[in-house]
Short mmCIF file of C-alpha atoms in Angstrom, two decimals:
data_model
loop_
_atom_site.label_atom_id
_atom_site.label_comp_id
_atom_site.label_asym_id
_atom_site.label_seq_id
_atom_site.Cartn_x
_atom_site.Cartn_y
_atom_site.Cartn_z
CA MET A 1170 -49.78 143.45 86.79
CA TYR A 1171 -53.41 143.44 87.91
CA MET A 1172 -54.82 141.98 91.13
CA ASN A 1173 -56.19 138.92 89.33
CA ASP A 1174 -52.67 138.18 88.09
CA ILE A 1175 -51.45 137.66 91.67
CA ASP A 1176 -51.44 134.06 92.90
CA PHE A 1177 -52.54 134.69 96.50
CA ALA A 1178 -52.63 130.96 97.25
CA GLU A 1179 -48.94 130.67 96.36
CA LEU A 1180 -48.06 133.85 98.27
CA TYR A 1181 -49.76 132.39 101.34
CA ARG A 1182 -47.82 129.10 100.98
CA GLN A 1183 -44.55 131.03 100.74
CA HIS A 1184 -45.43 133.11 103.81
CA MET A 1185 -46.30 130.01 105.87
CA ALA A 1186 -43.18 128.22 104.69
CA ALA A 1187 -41.13 131.15 106.02
CA VAL A 1188 -42.85 131.57 109.40
CA GLY A 1189 -45.21 128.61 109.71
CA ARG A 1190 -45.40 126.93 113.06
CA PRO A 1191 -48.73 125.07 113.32
CA LYS A 1192 -49.04 123.29 116.64
CA THR A 1193 -48.77 119.51 116.62
CA PRO A 1194 -51.35 117.07 118.02
CA GLU A 1195 -48.91 116.34 120.86
CA MET A 1196 -48.89 120.02 121.88
CA TRP A 1197 -52.69 120.10 121.99
CA ASN A 1198 -52.82 116.76 123.84
CA ALA A 1199 -50.58 118.24 126.54
CA ARG A 1200 -52.85 121.26 126.80
CA ALA A 1201 -55.92 119.05 126.96
CA ALA A 1202 -54.45 117.20 129.94
CA LYS A 1203 -54.53 120.46 131.92
CA LEU A 1204 -58.14 121.31 131.14
CA GLY A 1205 -60.84 120.87 133.74
CA ALA A 1206 -64.08 119.00 133.34
CA GLU A 1207 -65.90 122.09 132.10
CA THR A 1208 -65.22 124.22 129.04
CA GLN A 1209 -66.03 127.93 129.05
CA LEU A 1210 -67.67 129.45 125.99
CA GLY A 1211 -66.65 133.03 126.78
CA TYR A 1212 -67.38 136.24 124.93
CA TYR A 1213 -65.72 135.16 121.67
CA GLY A 1214 -67.76 131.96 121.39
CA GLN A 1215 -71.00 133.66 122.35
CA GLU A 1216 -70.48 136.40 119.79
CA LEU A 1217 -69.45 133.95 117.06
CA ILE A 1218 -72.56 131.81 117.49
CA ARG A 1219 -74.79 134.89 117.72
CA ARG A 1220 -73.58 135.97 114.29
CA MET A 1221 -74.02 132.57 112.64
CA ASP A 1222 -77.20 132.02 110.64
CA LEU A 1223 -78.46 128.66 111.89
CA SER A 1224 -82.00 128.97 110.58
CA GLU A 1225 -82.93 125.95 108.47
CA CYS A 1226 -79.69 124.32 109.62
CA GLN A 1227 -79.90 120.63 110.48
CA SER A 1228 -76.18 119.90 110.86
CA VAL A 1229 -72.87 121.66 111.54
CA LEU A 1230 -69.32 120.48 110.92
CA ASP A 1231 -66.93 122.12 113.42
CA VAL A 1232 -63.40 121.78 112.00
CA GLY A 1233 -60.62 122.07 114.56
CA CYS A 1234 -63.14 121.92 117.39
CA GLY A 1235 -60.61 121.47 120.20
CA ALA A 1236 -62.18 120.74 123.57
CA GLY A 1237 -65.55 121.60 122.11
CA SER A 1238 -66.89 124.63 123.95
CA ILE A 1239 -68.38 125.95 120.70
CA THR A 1240 -69.31 122.46 119.46
CA LEU A 1241 -71.31 121.77 122.62
CA GLU A 1242 -73.11 125.11 122.46
CA LEU A 1243 -73.95 124.62 118.78
CA ALA A 1244 -75.48 121.26 119.73
CA ARG A 1245 -78.05 123.20 121.75
CA HIS A 1246 -79.17 125.02 118.60
CA VAL A 1247 -79.11 122.42 115.81
CA PRO A 1248 -80.13 118.75 115.55
CA HIS A 1249 -76.58 117.40 115.05
CA VAL A 1250 -73.00 118.67 115.26
CA HIS A 1251 -69.89 116.87 114.00
CA GLY A 1252 -66.71 117.91 115.81
CA MET A 1253 -63.42 117.27 114.04
CA ASP A 1254 -59.91 117.67 115.45
CA PHE A 1255 -56.47 116.07 115.13
CA SER A 1256 -55.89 115.94 118.90
CA PRO A 1257 -57.21 112.80 120.66
CA GLY A 1258 -56.80 114.59 123.97
CA MET A 1259 -59.01 117.49 122.93
CA LEU A 1260 -61.71 115.18 121.56
CA GLY A 1261 -61.54 113.27 124.84
CA CYS A 1262 -62.32 116.49 126.72
CA LEU A 1263 -65.29 117.10 124.45
CA HIS A 1264 -66.68 113.60 125.10
CA LYS A 1265 -66.29 113.97 128.86
CA VAL A 1266 -68.27 117.20 128.95
CA ALA A 1267 -70.92 115.80 126.59
CA GLN A 1268 -71.39 112.83 128.92
CA THR A 1269 -71.65 115.15 131.91
CA THR A 1270 -74.25 117.36 130.26
CA GLY A 1271 -76.12 114.50 128.62
CA GLN A 1272 -75.72 115.81 125.08
CA THR A 1273 -76.08 112.99 122.57
CA ASN A 1274 -76.60 114.88 119.30
CA LEU A 1275 -72.93 115.16 118.43
CA SER A 1276 -70.24 112.96 116.96
CA THR A 1277 -66.49 113.37 116.48
CA GLN A 1278 -63.84 112.55 113.93
CA LEU A 1279 -60.09 112.36 114.53
CA LYS A 1280 -58.73 114.07 111.43
CA SER A 1281 -56.34 116.84 110.43
CA TRP A 1282 -56.52 119.36 107.60
CA ASP A 1283 -54.09 117.23 105.60
CA ASP A 1284 -56.02 113.96 105.96
CA ASP A 1285 -58.37 112.50 103.37
CA TRP A 1286 -61.86 113.86 104.11
CA HIS A 1287 -63.78 111.40 101.92
CA ASP A 1288 -65.71 110.10 104.94
CA VAL A 1289 -66.27 113.51 106.56
CA PRO A 1290 -69.99 114.31 106.38
CA VAL A 1291 -71.30 117.14 104.23
CA CYS A 1292 -73.26 119.47 106.54
CA ASP A 1293 -75.53 122.46 106.14
CA VAL A 1294 -73.03 124.77 107.87
CA VAL A 1295 -69.26 124.35 108.22
CA LEU A 1296 -67.26 126.21 110.86
CA ALA A 1297 -63.49 126.60 111.32
CA SER A 1298 -63.10 128.69 114.47
CA ARG A 1299 -59.56 129.87 115.21
CA SER A 1300 -58.25 126.73 113.51
CA THR A 1301 -56.91 127.84 110.13
CA ALA A 1302 -53.16 128.04 110.80
CA VAL A 1303 -52.58 125.69 107.87
CA MET A 1304 -49.72 125.40 105.43
CA ASP A 1305 -51.96 125.45 102.34
CA MET A 1306 -54.90 127.83 102.74
CA ALA A 1307 -56.36 127.29 99.27
CA ALA A 1308 -56.62 123.54 99.85
CA ALA A 1309 -58.18 124.12 103.29
CA LEU A 1310 -60.78 126.56 101.93
CA GLN A 1311 -61.71 124.15 99.16
CA LYS A 1312 -62.29 121.38 101.71
CA LEU A 1313 -64.52 123.63 103.81
CA HIS A 1314 -66.46 124.70 100.72
CA ARG A 1315 -66.99 121.13 99.48
CA HIS A 1316 -68.37 119.97 102.85
CA ALA A 1317 -71.00 122.70 103.21
CA ARG A 1318 -74.49 122.76 101.74
CA GLN A 1319 -75.41 126.30 102.78
CA ARG A 1320 -72.71 128.40 104.35
CA VAL A 1321 -69.14 128.41 105.70
CA TYR A 1322 -67.83 130.44 108.64
CA LEU A 1323 -64.22 130.82 109.72
CA THR A 1324 -62.22 133.13 111.95
CA SER A 1325 -58.64 134.26 111.43
CA LEU A 1326 -56.45 136.41 113.67
CA VAL A 1327 -56.05 139.94 112.33
CA GLY A 1328 -52.36 140.80 112.10
CA GLY A 1329 -51.28 137.20 112.63
CA GLU A 1330 -50.01 137.52 116.21
CA PHE A 1331 -51.22 137.84 119.80
CA ALA A 1332 -50.34 140.50 122.38
CA GLU A 1333 -47.55 138.43 123.95
CA ALA A 1334 -45.62 138.33 120.67
CA ARG A 1335 -45.97 142.10 120.30
CA LEU A 1336 -44.74 142.66 123.82
CA LEU A 1337 -41.73 140.41 123.32
CA GLY A 1338 -40.79 142.52 120.33
CA ILE A 1339 -41.14 145.76 122.31
CA LEU A 1340 -39.00 144.29 125.10
CA GLY A 1341 -36.31 143.23 122.64
CA ARG A 1342 -36.64 139.58 123.57
CA GLY A 1343 -36.90 138.50 119.97
CA HIS A 1344 -39.81 138.66 117.64
CA ARG A 1345 -40.94 136.10 115.09
CA ALA A 1346 -42.68 137.28 111.97
CA PRO A 1347 -46.48 137.16 112.19
CA LEU A 1348 -48.52 134.41 110.57
CA PRO A 1349 -50.30 135.29 107.30
CA ASP A 1350 -53.11 137.77 107.77
CA TYR A 1351 -56.78 137.13 107.03
CA LEU A 1352 -56.52 139.26 103.87
CA TYR A 1353 -54.98 136.29 102.09
CA ILE A 1354 -58.18 134.34 102.81
CA ILE A 1355 -60.38 137.08 101.36
CA GLN A 1356 -58.36 137.19 98.15
CA ILE A 1357 -58.14 133.40 97.76
CA LEU A 1358 -61.91 133.08 98.23
CA ALA A 1359 -62.52 135.79 95.64
CA GLN A 1360 -60.32 133.92 93.17
CA MET A 1361 -62.34 130.76 93.96
CA GLY A 1362 -65.45 132.60 92.80
CA CYS A 1363 -66.88 133.12 96.29
CA GLN A 1364 -68.17 136.41 97.66
CA PRO A 1365 -66.96 136.49 101.28
CA GLU A 1366 -68.58 138.63 103.95
CA LEU A 1367 -66.37 140.15 106.64
CA SER A 1368 -66.87 141.36 110.20
CA TYR A 1369 -64.71 141.45 113.32
CA ILE A 1370 -64.83 140.11 116.87
CA ASP A 1371 -62.69 142.13 119.30
CA CYS A 1372 -61.33 140.34 122.36
CA ALA A 1373 -59.34 141.62 125.31
CA SER A 1374 -56.09 139.90 126.26
CA PRO A 1375 -54.62 139.59 129.78
CA TYR A 1376 -52.33 142.48 128.82
CA SER A 1377 -55.07 144.81 127.56
CA GLN A 1378 -57.15 145.35 130.68
CA ALA A 1379 -54.90 147.61 132.77
CA SER A 1380 -56.36 150.64 134.55
CA SER A 1381 -53.03 152.47 134.82
CA SER A 1382 -49.42 152.40 133.63
CA GLU A 1383 -48.36 150.83 136.92
CA ALA A 1384 -50.98 148.09 136.61
CA PHE A 1385 -49.90 147.44 133.04
CA LEU A 1386 -46.23 146.99 134.01
CA ALA A 1387 -47.24 144.67 136.83
CA GLY A 1388 -49.36 142.63 134.42
CA VAL A 1389 -46.51 142.28 131.95
CA GLU A 1390 -44.17 141.09 134.70
CA SER A 1391 -46.77 138.62 135.91
CA GLY A 1392 -47.13 137.15 132.42
CA LEU A 1393 -43.60 137.37 131.03
CA GLY A 1394 -41.43 137.33 134.14
CA PRO A 1395 -39.25 139.98 135.79
CA LEU A 1396 -38.32 142.97 133.67
CA SER A 1397 -34.84 144.43 133.49
CA LEU A 1398 -34.26 148.17 133.80
CA ASP A 1399 -33.74 148.34 130.04
CA GLU A 1400 -37.00 146.48 129.41
CA CYS A 1401 -38.89 148.77 131.78
CA GLN A 1402 -37.53 151.72 129.88
CA ARG A 1403 -38.54 150.18 126.56
CA LEU A 1404 -42.09 149.69 127.80
CA SER A 1405 -42.23 153.17 129.27
CA ASP A 1406 -41.04 154.68 126.00
CA TRP A 1407 -43.64 152.69 124.07
CA MET A 1408 -46.43 153.72 126.44
CA SER A 1409 -45.37 157.37 126.03
CA GLN A 1410 -45.60 156.98 122.26
CA MET A 1411 -49.08 155.48 122.59
CA GLY A 1412 -50.19 158.49 124.65
CA SER A 1413 -52.73 156.89 127.00
CA ILE A 1414 -53.48 153.64 128.81
CA GLU A 1415 -56.60 153.33 126.66
CA ARG A 1416 -54.49 153.26 123.51
CA VAL A 1417 -52.07 150.81 125.12
CA ASN A 1418 -54.97 148.47 125.92
CA ALA A 1419 -56.38 148.82 122.41
CA ALA A 1420 -53.00 147.98 120.84
CA LEU A 1421 -52.71 144.78 122.88
CA SER A 1422 -56.24 143.49 122.43
CA HIS A 1423 -56.71 141.10 119.54
CA ARG A 1424 -59.22 141.07 116.74
CA TRP A 1425 -60.63 138.07 114.92
CA ALA A 1426 -61.80 138.42 111.35
CA LEU A 1427 -65.07 136.52 110.89
CA ILE A 1428 -65.30 135.48 107.25
CA SER A 1429 -68.33 133.74 105.80
CA TRP A 1430 -69.70 132.85 102.41
CA HIS A 1431 -72.67 131.13 100.82
CA VAL A 1432 -72.17 127.86 98.99
CA ILE A 1433 -74.00 128.10 95.69
#
């Protein structure tokens, strides 16, 4: 068997069927209700936009835009941005901030990945930032590709899990299998005839900023609740294996794969 004989789209579907747990609109609506009036762009968003080529770009489609921190910042750089999300609550947050800041060069659509996109505008650039936990990646990538005139950007979590999931596994509190890794996306795009470009955005987590072993243990307890003696020992053993607090922090930071390709 050669690499081109492997159906990566089907492998991805099987992986997601086994571990898939995309959040529902109701989950995001509940999260939106807790958000304040302002959205913070943060290091990830700043770095993502810095790496996007927006020259000669008149419009951006932001798929899975959430509360719109990136959507609103993009609207400062291009004439029009279309934000799309399946959570009414998140889109409501975006509209509130846009009204506060006086930004009028954006519009929104209430749609999911599985909806019919016939009325979704084709834009110069399409972005799917941290929003590709879908059940059918090939179908999602084809939708992104069809709605872009120039270029598509997306980000996917390297390794398929955040620090909290890793810590729960170390503590023995149960560990669910990670979501499919970004490498599926690279292979599916290649089989679509695209030539994806790849870089990474590294982000610290609340668990990856400790200055000492004691501070790390305190941070884990603050985030995950009191630790038993057995759990403390498990963490201590793991830290000893890592060798230094710097390596502990590195292991619990998370990395986003930034994948982009030209639409020809």
